[in-house]
Tab-separated table of N, CA and C in Angstrom:
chain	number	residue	atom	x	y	z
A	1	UNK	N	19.034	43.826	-34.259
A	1	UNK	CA	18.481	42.659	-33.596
A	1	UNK	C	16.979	42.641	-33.836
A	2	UNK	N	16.574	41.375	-34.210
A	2	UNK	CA	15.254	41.145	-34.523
A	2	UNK	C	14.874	40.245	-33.380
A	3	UNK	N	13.289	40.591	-33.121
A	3	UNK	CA	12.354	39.487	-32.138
A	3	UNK	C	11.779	38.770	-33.307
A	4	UNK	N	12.145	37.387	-32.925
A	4	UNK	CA	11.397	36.656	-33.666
A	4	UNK	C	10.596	35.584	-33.190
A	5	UNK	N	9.261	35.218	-33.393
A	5	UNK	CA	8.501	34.739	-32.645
A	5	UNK	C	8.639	32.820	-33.190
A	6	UNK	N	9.710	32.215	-32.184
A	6	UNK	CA	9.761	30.969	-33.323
A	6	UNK	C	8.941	30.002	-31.990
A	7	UNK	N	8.709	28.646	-32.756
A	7	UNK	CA	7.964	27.934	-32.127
A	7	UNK	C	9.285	26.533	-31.141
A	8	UNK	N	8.962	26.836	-30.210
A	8	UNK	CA	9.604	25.749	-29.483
A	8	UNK	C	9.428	24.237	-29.646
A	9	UNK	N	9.960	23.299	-28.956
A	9	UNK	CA	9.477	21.809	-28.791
A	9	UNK	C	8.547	21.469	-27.433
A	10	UNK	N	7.479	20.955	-27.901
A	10	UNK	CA	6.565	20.488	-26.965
A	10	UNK	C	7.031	19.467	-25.862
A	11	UNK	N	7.493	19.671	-24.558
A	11	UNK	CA	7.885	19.211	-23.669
A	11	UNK	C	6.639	18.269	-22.523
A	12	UNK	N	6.775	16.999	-23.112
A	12	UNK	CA	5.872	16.081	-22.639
A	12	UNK	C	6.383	15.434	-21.426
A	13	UNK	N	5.853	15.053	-20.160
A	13	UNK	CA	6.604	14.615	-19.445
A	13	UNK	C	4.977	13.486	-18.530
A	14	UNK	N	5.935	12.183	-18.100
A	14	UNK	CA	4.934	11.550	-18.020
A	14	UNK	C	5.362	11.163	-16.361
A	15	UNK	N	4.800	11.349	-15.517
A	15	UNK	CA	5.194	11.071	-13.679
A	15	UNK	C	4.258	9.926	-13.135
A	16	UNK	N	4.846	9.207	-12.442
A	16	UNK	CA	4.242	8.300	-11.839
A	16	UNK	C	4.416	8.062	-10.648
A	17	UNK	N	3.504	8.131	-9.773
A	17	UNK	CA	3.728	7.745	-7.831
A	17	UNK	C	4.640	6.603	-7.522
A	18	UNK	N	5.023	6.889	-7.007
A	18	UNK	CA	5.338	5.280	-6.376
A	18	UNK	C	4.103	4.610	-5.728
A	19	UNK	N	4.077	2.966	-6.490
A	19	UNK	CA	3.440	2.120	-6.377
A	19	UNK	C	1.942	2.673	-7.248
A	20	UNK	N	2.226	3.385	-7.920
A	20	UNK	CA	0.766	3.746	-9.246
A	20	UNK	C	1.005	3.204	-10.274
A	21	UNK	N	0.489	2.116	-11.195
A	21	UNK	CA	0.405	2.222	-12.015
A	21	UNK	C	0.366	3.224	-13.210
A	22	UNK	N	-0.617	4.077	-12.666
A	22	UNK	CA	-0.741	4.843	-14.008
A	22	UNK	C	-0.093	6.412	-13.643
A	23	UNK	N	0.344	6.650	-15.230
A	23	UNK	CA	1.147	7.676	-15.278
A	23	UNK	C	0.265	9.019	-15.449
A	24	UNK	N	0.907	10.126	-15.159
A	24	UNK	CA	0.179	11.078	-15.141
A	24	UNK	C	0.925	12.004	-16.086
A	25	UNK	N	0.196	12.501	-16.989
A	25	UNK	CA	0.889	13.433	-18.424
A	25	UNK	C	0.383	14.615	-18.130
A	26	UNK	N	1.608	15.394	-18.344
A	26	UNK	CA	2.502	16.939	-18.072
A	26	UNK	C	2.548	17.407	-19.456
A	27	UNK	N	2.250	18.628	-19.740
A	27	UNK	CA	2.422	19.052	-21.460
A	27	UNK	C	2.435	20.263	-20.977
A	28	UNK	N	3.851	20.423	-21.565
A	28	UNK	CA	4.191	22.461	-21.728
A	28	UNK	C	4.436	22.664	-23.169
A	29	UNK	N	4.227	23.824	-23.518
A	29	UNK	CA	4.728	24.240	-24.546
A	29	UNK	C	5.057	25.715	-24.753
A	30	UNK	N	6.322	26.014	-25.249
A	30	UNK	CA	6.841	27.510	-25.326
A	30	UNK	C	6.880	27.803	-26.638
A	31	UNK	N	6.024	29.519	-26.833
A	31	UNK	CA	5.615	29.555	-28.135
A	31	UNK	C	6.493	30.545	-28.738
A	32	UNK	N	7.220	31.534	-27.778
A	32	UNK	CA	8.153	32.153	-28.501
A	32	UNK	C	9.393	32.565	-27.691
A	33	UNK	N	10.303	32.577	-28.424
A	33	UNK	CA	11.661	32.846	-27.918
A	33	UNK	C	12.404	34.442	-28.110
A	34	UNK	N	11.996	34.843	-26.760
A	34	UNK	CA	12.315	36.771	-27.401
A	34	UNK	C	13.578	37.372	-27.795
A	35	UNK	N	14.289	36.402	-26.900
A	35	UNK	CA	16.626	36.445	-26.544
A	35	UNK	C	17.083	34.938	-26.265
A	36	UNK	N	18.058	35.156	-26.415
A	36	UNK	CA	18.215	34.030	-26.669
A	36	UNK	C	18.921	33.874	-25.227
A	37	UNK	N	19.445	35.221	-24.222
A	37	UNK	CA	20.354	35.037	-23.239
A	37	UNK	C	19.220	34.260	-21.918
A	38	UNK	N	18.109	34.097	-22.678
A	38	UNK	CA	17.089	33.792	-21.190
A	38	UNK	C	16.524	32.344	-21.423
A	39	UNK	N	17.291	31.763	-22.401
A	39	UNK	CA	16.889	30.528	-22.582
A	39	UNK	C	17.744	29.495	-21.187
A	40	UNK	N	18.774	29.909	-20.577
A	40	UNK	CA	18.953	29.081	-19.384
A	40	UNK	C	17.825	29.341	-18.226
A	41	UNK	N	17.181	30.748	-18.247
A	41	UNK	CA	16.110	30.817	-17.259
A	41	UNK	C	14.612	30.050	-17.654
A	42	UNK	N	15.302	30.061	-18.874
A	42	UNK	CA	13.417	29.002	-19.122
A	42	UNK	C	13.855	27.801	-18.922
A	43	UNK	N	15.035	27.133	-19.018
A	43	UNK	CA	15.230	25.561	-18.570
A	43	UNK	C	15.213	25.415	-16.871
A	44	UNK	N	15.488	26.726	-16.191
A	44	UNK	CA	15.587	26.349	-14.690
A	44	UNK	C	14.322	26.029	-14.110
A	45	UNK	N	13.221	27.503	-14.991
A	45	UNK	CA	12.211	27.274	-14.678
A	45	UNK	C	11.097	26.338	-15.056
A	46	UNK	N	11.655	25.899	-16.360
A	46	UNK	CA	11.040	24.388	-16.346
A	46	UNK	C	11.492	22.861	-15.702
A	47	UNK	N	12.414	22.996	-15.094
A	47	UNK	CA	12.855	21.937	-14.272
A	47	UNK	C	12.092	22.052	-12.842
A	48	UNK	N	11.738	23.424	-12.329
A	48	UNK	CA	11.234	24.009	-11.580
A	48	UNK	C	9.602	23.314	-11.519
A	49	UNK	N	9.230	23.589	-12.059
A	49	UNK	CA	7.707	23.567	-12.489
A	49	UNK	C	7.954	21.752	-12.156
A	50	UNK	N	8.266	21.131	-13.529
A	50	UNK	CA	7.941	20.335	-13.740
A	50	UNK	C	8.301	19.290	-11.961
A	51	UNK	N	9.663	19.517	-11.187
A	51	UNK	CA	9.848	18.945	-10.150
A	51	UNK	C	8.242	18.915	-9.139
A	52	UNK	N	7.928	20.231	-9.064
A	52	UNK	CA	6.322	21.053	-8.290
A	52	UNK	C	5.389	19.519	-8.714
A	53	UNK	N	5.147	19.807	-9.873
A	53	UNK	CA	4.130	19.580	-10.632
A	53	UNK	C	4.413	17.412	-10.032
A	54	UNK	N	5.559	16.874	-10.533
A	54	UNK	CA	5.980	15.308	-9.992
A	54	UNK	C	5.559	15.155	-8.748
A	55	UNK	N	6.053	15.883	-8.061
A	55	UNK	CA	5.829	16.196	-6.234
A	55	UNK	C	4.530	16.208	-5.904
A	56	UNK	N	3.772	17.340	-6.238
A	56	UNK	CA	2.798	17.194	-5.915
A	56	UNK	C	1.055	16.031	-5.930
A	57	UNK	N	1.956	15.669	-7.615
A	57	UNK	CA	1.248	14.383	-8.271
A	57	UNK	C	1.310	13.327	-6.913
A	58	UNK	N	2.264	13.122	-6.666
A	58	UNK	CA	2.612	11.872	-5.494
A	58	UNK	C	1.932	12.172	-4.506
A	59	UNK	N	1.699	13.791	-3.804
A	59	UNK	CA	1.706	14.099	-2.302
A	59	UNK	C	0.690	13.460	-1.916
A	60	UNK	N	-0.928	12.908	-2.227
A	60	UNK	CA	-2.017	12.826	-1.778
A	60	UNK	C	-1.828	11.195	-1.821
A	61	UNK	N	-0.921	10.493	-2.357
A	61	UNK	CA	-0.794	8.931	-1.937
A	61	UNK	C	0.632	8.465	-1.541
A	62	UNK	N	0.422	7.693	-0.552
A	62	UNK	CA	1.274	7.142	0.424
A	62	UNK	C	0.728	5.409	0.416
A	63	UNK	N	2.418	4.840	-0.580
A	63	UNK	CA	1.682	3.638	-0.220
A	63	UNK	C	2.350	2.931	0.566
A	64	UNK	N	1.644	1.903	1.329
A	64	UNK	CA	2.186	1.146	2.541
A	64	UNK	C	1.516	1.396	3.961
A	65	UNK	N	0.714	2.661	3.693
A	65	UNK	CA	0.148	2.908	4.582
A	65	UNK	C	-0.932	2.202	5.791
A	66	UNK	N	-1.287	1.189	4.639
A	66	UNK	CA	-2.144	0.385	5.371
A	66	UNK	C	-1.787	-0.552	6.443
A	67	UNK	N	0.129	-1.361	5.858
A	67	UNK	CA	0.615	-2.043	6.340
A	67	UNK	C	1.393	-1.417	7.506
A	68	UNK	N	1.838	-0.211	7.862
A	68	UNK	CA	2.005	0.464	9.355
A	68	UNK	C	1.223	0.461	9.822
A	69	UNK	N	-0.138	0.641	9.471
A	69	UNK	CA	-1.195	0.297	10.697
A	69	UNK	C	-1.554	-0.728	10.884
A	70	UNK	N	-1.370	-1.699	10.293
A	70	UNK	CA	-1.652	-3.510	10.727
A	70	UNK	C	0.024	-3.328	12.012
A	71	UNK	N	0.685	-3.101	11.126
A	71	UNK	CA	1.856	-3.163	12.048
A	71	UNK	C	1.813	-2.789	13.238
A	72	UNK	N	1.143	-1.295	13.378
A	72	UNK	CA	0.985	-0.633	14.692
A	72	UNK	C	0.241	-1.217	15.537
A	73	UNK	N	-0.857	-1.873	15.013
A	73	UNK	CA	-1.416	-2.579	15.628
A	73	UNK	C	-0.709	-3.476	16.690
A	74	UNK	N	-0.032	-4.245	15.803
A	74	UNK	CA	0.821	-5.696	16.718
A	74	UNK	C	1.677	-4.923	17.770
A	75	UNK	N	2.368	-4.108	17.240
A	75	UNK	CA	3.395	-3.410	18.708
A	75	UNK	C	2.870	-2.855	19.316
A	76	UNK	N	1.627	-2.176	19.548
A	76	UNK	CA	0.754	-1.214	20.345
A	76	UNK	C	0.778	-1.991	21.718
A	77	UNK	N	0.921	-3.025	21.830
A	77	UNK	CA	1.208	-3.218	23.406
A	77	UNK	C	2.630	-2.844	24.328
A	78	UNK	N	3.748	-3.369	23.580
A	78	UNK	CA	5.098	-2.504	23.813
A	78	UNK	C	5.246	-1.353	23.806
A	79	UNK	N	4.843	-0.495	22.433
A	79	UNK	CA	4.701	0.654	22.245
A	79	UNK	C	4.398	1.900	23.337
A	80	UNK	N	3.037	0.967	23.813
A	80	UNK	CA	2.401	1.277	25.199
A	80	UNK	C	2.697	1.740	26.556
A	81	UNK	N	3.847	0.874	26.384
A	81	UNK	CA	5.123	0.930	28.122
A	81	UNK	C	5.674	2.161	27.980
A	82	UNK	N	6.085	2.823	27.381
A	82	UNK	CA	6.532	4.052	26.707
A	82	UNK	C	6.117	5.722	28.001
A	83	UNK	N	6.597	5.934	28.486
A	83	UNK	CA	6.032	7.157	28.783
A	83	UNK	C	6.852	8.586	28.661
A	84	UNK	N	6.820	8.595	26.867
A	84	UNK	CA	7.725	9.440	26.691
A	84	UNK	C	6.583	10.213	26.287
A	85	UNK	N	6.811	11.561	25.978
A	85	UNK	CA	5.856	12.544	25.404
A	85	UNK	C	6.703	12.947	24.451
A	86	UNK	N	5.677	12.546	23.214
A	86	UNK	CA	6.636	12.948	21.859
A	86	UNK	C	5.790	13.810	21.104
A	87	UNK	N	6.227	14.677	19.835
A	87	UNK	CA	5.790	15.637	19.045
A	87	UNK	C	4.643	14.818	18.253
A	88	UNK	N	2.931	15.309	18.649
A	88	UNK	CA	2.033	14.885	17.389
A	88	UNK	C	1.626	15.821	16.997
A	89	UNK	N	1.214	16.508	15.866
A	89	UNK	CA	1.021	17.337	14.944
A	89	UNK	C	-1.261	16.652	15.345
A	90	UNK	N	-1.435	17.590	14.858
A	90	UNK	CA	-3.349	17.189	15.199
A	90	UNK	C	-3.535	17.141	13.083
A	91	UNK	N	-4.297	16.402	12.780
A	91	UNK	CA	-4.092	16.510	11.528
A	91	UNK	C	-4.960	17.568	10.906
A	92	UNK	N	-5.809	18.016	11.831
A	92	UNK	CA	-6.465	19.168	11.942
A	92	UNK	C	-5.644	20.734	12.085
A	93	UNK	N	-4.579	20.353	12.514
A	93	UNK	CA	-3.218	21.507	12.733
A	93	UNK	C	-2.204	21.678	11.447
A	94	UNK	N	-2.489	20.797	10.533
A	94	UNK	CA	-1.169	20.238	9.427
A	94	UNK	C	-2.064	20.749	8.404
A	95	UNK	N	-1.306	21.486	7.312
A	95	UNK	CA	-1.830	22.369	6.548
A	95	UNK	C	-1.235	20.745	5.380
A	96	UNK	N	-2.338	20.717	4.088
A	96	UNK	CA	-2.042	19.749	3.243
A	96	UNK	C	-1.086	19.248	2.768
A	97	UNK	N	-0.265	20.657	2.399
A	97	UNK	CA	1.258	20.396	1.724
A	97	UNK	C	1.953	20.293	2.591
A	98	UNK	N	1.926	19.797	4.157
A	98	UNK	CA	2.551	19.543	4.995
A	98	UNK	C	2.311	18.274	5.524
A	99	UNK	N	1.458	17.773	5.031
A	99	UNK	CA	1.256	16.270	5.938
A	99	UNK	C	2.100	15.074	5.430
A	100	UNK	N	2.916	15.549	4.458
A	100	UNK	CA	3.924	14.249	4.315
A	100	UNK	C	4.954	14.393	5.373
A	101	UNK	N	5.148	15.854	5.687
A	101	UNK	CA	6.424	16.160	6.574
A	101	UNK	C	5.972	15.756	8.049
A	102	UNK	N	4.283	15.673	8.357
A	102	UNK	CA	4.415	15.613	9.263
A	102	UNK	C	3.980	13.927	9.328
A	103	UNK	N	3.844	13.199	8.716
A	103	UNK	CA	4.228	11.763	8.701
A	103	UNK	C	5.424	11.438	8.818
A	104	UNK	N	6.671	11.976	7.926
A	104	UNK	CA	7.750	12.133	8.569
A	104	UNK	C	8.053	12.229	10.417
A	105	UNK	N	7.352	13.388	10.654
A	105	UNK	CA	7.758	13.415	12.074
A	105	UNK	C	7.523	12.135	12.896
A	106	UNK	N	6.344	11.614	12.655
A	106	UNK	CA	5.313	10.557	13.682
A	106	UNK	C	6.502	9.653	13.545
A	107	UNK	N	6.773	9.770	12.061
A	107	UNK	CA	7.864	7.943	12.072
A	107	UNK	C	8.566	8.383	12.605
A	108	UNK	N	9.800	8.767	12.631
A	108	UNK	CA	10.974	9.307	13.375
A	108	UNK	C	10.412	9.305	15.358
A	109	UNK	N	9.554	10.029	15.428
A	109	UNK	CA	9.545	9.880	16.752
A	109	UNK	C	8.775	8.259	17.480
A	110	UNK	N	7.964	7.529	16.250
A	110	UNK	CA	8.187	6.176	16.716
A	110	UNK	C	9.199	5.277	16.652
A	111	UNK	N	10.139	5.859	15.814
A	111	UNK	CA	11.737	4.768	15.693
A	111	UNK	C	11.739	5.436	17.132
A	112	UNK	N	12.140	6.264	17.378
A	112	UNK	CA	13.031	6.953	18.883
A	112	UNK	C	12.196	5.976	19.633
A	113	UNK	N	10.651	5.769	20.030
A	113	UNK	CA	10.368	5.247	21.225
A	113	UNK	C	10.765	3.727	20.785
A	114	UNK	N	10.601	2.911	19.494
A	114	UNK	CA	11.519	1.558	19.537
A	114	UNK	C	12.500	1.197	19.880
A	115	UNK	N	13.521	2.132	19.522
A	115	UNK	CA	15.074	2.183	19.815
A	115	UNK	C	14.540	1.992	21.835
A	116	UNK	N	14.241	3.471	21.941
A	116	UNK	CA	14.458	3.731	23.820
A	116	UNK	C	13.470	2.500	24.471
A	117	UNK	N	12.368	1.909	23.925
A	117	UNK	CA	11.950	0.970	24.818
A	117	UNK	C	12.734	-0.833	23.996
A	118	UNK	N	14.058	-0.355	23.002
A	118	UNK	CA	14.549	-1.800	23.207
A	118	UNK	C	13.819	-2.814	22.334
A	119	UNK	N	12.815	-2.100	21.398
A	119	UNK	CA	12.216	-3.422	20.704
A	119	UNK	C	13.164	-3.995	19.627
A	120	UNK	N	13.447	-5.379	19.987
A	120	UNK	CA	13.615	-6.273	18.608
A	120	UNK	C	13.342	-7.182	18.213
A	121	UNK	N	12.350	-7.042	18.255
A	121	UNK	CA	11.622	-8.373	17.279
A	121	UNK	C	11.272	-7.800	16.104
A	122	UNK	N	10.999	-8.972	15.277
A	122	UNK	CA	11.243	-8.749	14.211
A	122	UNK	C	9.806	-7.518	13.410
A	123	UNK	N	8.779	-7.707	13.906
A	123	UNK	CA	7.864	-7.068	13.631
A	123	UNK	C	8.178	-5.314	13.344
A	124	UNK	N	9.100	-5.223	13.938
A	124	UNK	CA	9.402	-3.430	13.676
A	124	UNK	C	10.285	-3.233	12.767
A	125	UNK	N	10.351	-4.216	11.842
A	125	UNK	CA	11.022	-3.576	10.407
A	125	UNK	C	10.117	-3.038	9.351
A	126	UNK	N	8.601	-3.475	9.753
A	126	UNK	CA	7.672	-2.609	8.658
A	126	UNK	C	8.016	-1.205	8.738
A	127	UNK	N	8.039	-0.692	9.986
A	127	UNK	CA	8.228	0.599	10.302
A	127	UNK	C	9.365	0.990	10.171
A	128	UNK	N	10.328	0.256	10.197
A	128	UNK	CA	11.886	0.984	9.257
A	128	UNK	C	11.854	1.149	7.573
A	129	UNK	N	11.054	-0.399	7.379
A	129	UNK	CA	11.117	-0.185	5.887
A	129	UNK	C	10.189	0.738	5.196
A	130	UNK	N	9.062	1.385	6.161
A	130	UNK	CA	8.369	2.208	5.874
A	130	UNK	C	9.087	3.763	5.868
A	131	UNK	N	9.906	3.853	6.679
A	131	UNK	CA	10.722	4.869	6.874
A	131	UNK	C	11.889	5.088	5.717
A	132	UNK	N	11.845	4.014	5.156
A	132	UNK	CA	13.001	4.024	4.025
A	132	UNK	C	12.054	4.323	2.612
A	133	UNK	N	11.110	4.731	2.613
A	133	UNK	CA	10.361	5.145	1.686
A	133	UNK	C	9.805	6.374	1.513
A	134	UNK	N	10.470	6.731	2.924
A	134	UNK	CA	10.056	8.233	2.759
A	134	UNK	C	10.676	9.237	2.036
A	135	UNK	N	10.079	9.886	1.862
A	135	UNK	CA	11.706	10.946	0.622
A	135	UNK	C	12.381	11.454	2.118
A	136	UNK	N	13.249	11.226	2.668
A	136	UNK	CA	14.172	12.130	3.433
A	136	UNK	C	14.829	12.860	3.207
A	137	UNK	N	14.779	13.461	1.811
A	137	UNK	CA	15.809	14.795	1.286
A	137	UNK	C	14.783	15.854	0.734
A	138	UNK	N	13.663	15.443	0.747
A	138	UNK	CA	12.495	16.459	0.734
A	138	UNK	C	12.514	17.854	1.144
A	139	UNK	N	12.237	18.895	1.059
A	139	UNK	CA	12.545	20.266	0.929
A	139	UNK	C	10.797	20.775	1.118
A	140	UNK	N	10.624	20.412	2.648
A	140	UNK	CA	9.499	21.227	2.453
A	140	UNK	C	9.197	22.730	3.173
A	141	UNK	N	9.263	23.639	2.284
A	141	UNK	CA	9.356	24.570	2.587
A	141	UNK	C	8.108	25.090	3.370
A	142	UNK	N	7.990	26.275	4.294
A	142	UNK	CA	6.670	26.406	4.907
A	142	UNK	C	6.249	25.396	5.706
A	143	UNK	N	6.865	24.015	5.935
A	143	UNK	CA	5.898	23.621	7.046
A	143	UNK	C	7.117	23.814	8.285
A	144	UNK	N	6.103	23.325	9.283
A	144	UNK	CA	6.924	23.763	10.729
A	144	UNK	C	7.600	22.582	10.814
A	145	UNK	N	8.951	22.298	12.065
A	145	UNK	CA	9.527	21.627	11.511
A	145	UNK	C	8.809	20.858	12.882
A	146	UNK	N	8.968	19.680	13.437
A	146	UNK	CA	8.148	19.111	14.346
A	146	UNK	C	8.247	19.152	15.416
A	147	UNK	N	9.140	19.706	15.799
A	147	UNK	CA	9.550	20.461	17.536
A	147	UNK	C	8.567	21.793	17.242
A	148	UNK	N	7.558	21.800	16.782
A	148	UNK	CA	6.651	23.136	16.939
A	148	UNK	C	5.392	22.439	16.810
A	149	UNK	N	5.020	21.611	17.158
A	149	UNK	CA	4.151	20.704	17.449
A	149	UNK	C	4.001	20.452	19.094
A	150	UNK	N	2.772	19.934	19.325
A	150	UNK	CA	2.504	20.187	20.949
A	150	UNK	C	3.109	18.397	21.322
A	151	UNK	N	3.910	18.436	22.572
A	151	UNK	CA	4.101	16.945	22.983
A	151	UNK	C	2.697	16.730	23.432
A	152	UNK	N	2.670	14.987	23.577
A	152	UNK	CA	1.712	14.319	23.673
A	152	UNK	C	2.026	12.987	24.584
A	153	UNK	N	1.301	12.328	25.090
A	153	UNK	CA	1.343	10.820	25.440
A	153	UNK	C	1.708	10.186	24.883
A	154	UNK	N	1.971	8.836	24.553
A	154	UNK	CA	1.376	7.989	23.377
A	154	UNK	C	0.470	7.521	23.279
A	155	UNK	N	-0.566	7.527	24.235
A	155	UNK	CA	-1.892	7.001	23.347
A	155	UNK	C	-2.286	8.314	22.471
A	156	UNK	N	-2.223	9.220	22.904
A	156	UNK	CA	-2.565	10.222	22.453
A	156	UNK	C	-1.855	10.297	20.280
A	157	UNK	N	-0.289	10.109	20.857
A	157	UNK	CA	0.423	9.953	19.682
A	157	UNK	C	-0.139	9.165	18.733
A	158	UNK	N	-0.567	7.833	19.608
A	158	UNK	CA	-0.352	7.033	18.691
A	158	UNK	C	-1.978	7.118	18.244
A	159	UNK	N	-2.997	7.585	18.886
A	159	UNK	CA	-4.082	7.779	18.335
A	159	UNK	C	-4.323	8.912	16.828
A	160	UNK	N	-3.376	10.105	17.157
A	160	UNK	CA	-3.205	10.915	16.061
A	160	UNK	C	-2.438	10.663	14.831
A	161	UNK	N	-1.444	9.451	14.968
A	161	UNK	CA	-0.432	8.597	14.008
A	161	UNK	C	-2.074	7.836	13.165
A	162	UNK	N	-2.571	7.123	13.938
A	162	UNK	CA	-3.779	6.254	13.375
A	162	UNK	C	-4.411	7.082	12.241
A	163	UNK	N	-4.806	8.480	12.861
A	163	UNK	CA	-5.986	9.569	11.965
A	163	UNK	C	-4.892	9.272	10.703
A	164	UNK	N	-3.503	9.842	11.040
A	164	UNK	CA	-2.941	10.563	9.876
A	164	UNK	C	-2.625	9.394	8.786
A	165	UNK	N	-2.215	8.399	8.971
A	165	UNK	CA	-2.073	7.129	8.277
A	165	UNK	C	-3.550	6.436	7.778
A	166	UNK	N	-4.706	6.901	7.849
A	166	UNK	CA	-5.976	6.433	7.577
A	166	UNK	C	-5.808	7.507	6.621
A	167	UNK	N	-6.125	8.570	7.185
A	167	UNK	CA	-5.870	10.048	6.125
A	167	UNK	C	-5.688	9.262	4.771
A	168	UNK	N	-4.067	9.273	5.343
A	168	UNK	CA	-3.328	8.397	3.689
A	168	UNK	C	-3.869	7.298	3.188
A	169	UNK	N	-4.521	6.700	3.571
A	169	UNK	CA	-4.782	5.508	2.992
A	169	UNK	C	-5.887	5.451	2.607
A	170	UNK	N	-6.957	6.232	2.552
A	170	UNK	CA	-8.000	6.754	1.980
A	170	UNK	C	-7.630	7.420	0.694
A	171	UNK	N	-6.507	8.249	0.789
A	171	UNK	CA	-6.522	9.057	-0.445
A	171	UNK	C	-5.849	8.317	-1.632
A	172	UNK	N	-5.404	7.161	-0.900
A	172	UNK	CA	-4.257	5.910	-1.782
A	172	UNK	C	-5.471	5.647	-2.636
A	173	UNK	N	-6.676	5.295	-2.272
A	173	UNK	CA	-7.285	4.109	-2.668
A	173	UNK	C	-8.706	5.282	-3.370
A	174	UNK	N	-8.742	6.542	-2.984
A	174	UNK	CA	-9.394	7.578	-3.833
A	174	UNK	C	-8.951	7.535	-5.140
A	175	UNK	N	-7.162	7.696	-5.332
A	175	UNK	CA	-6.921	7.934	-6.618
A	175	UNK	C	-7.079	6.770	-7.497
């Protein structure tokens, strides 16, 4: 058995955010092949990488963000009647690679107070259809899950929902 040092194919891969125009280019290249029995571990681990690498491209923009907070705006008086104490994360508490999960949380626990205070008008479908944009099969490993978060008011909530959705919408309009 011989090592032979052969040259692979340059694996270009081009990712794009949702709602970005522009694409963002990925370039690997593998320069030698030692066995041939470890060529399924270099495809796992390039599916690996490259998933990281898509994911993370996206994590720092969130779009729509702007339009939940016009939204929040309008229901913030209903919203208001509310005296539930729900899970807010401080965005000061949310480690980076966690603040999509914990946008996740905020929505989820503002559907719960829509549902329990009965809203239907029509205005609270931004916030469903915002919720339908979230990756919900997301796998984020390391963050806490949002029952480890301190309850809150809702002004309180909904004041820390405001930070974290500005957050995003700053970094939308950075990239």
């Amino acid at each position: 058995m011989t090592d032979i040092m052969t040259a692979l194919p340059v694996i270009h891969v081009q990712t794009t955010c949702p709602g970005d125009p522009r694409a963002k280019g990925v370039q690997f290249q593998s320069t030698c092949n030692l066995c041939r029995e470890s060529h399924k571990t270099q495809v796992w681990l390039c599916f690996l990488v490259l998933s990281f690498l898509s994911t993370s491209a996206c994590a720092a923009s969130v779009p729509g963000t702007e339009i939940v907070q016009k939204c929040l705006d309008m229901l913030k008086p209903t919203i208001e009647k509310s005296d539930a104490m729900l899970y807010a994360p401080s965005t000061n508490d949310v480690e980076e690679n966690c603040k999509m999960m914990s946008l996740r949380c905020y929505i989820m626990e503002l559907i719960m107070v829509l549902n329990e205070e009965e809203v239907k008008d029509n205005k609270v479908n931004c916030i469903f259809d915002f919720n339908k944009t979230l990756d919900q099969q997301a796998n984020y490993v390391g963050c806490p899950p949002c029952e480890a978060y301190s309850l809150k008011d809702i002004t309180m909530f909904l004041h820390r929902l405001n930070n974290l959705l500005e957050e995003f919408t700053s970094k939308t309009h950075s990239t």
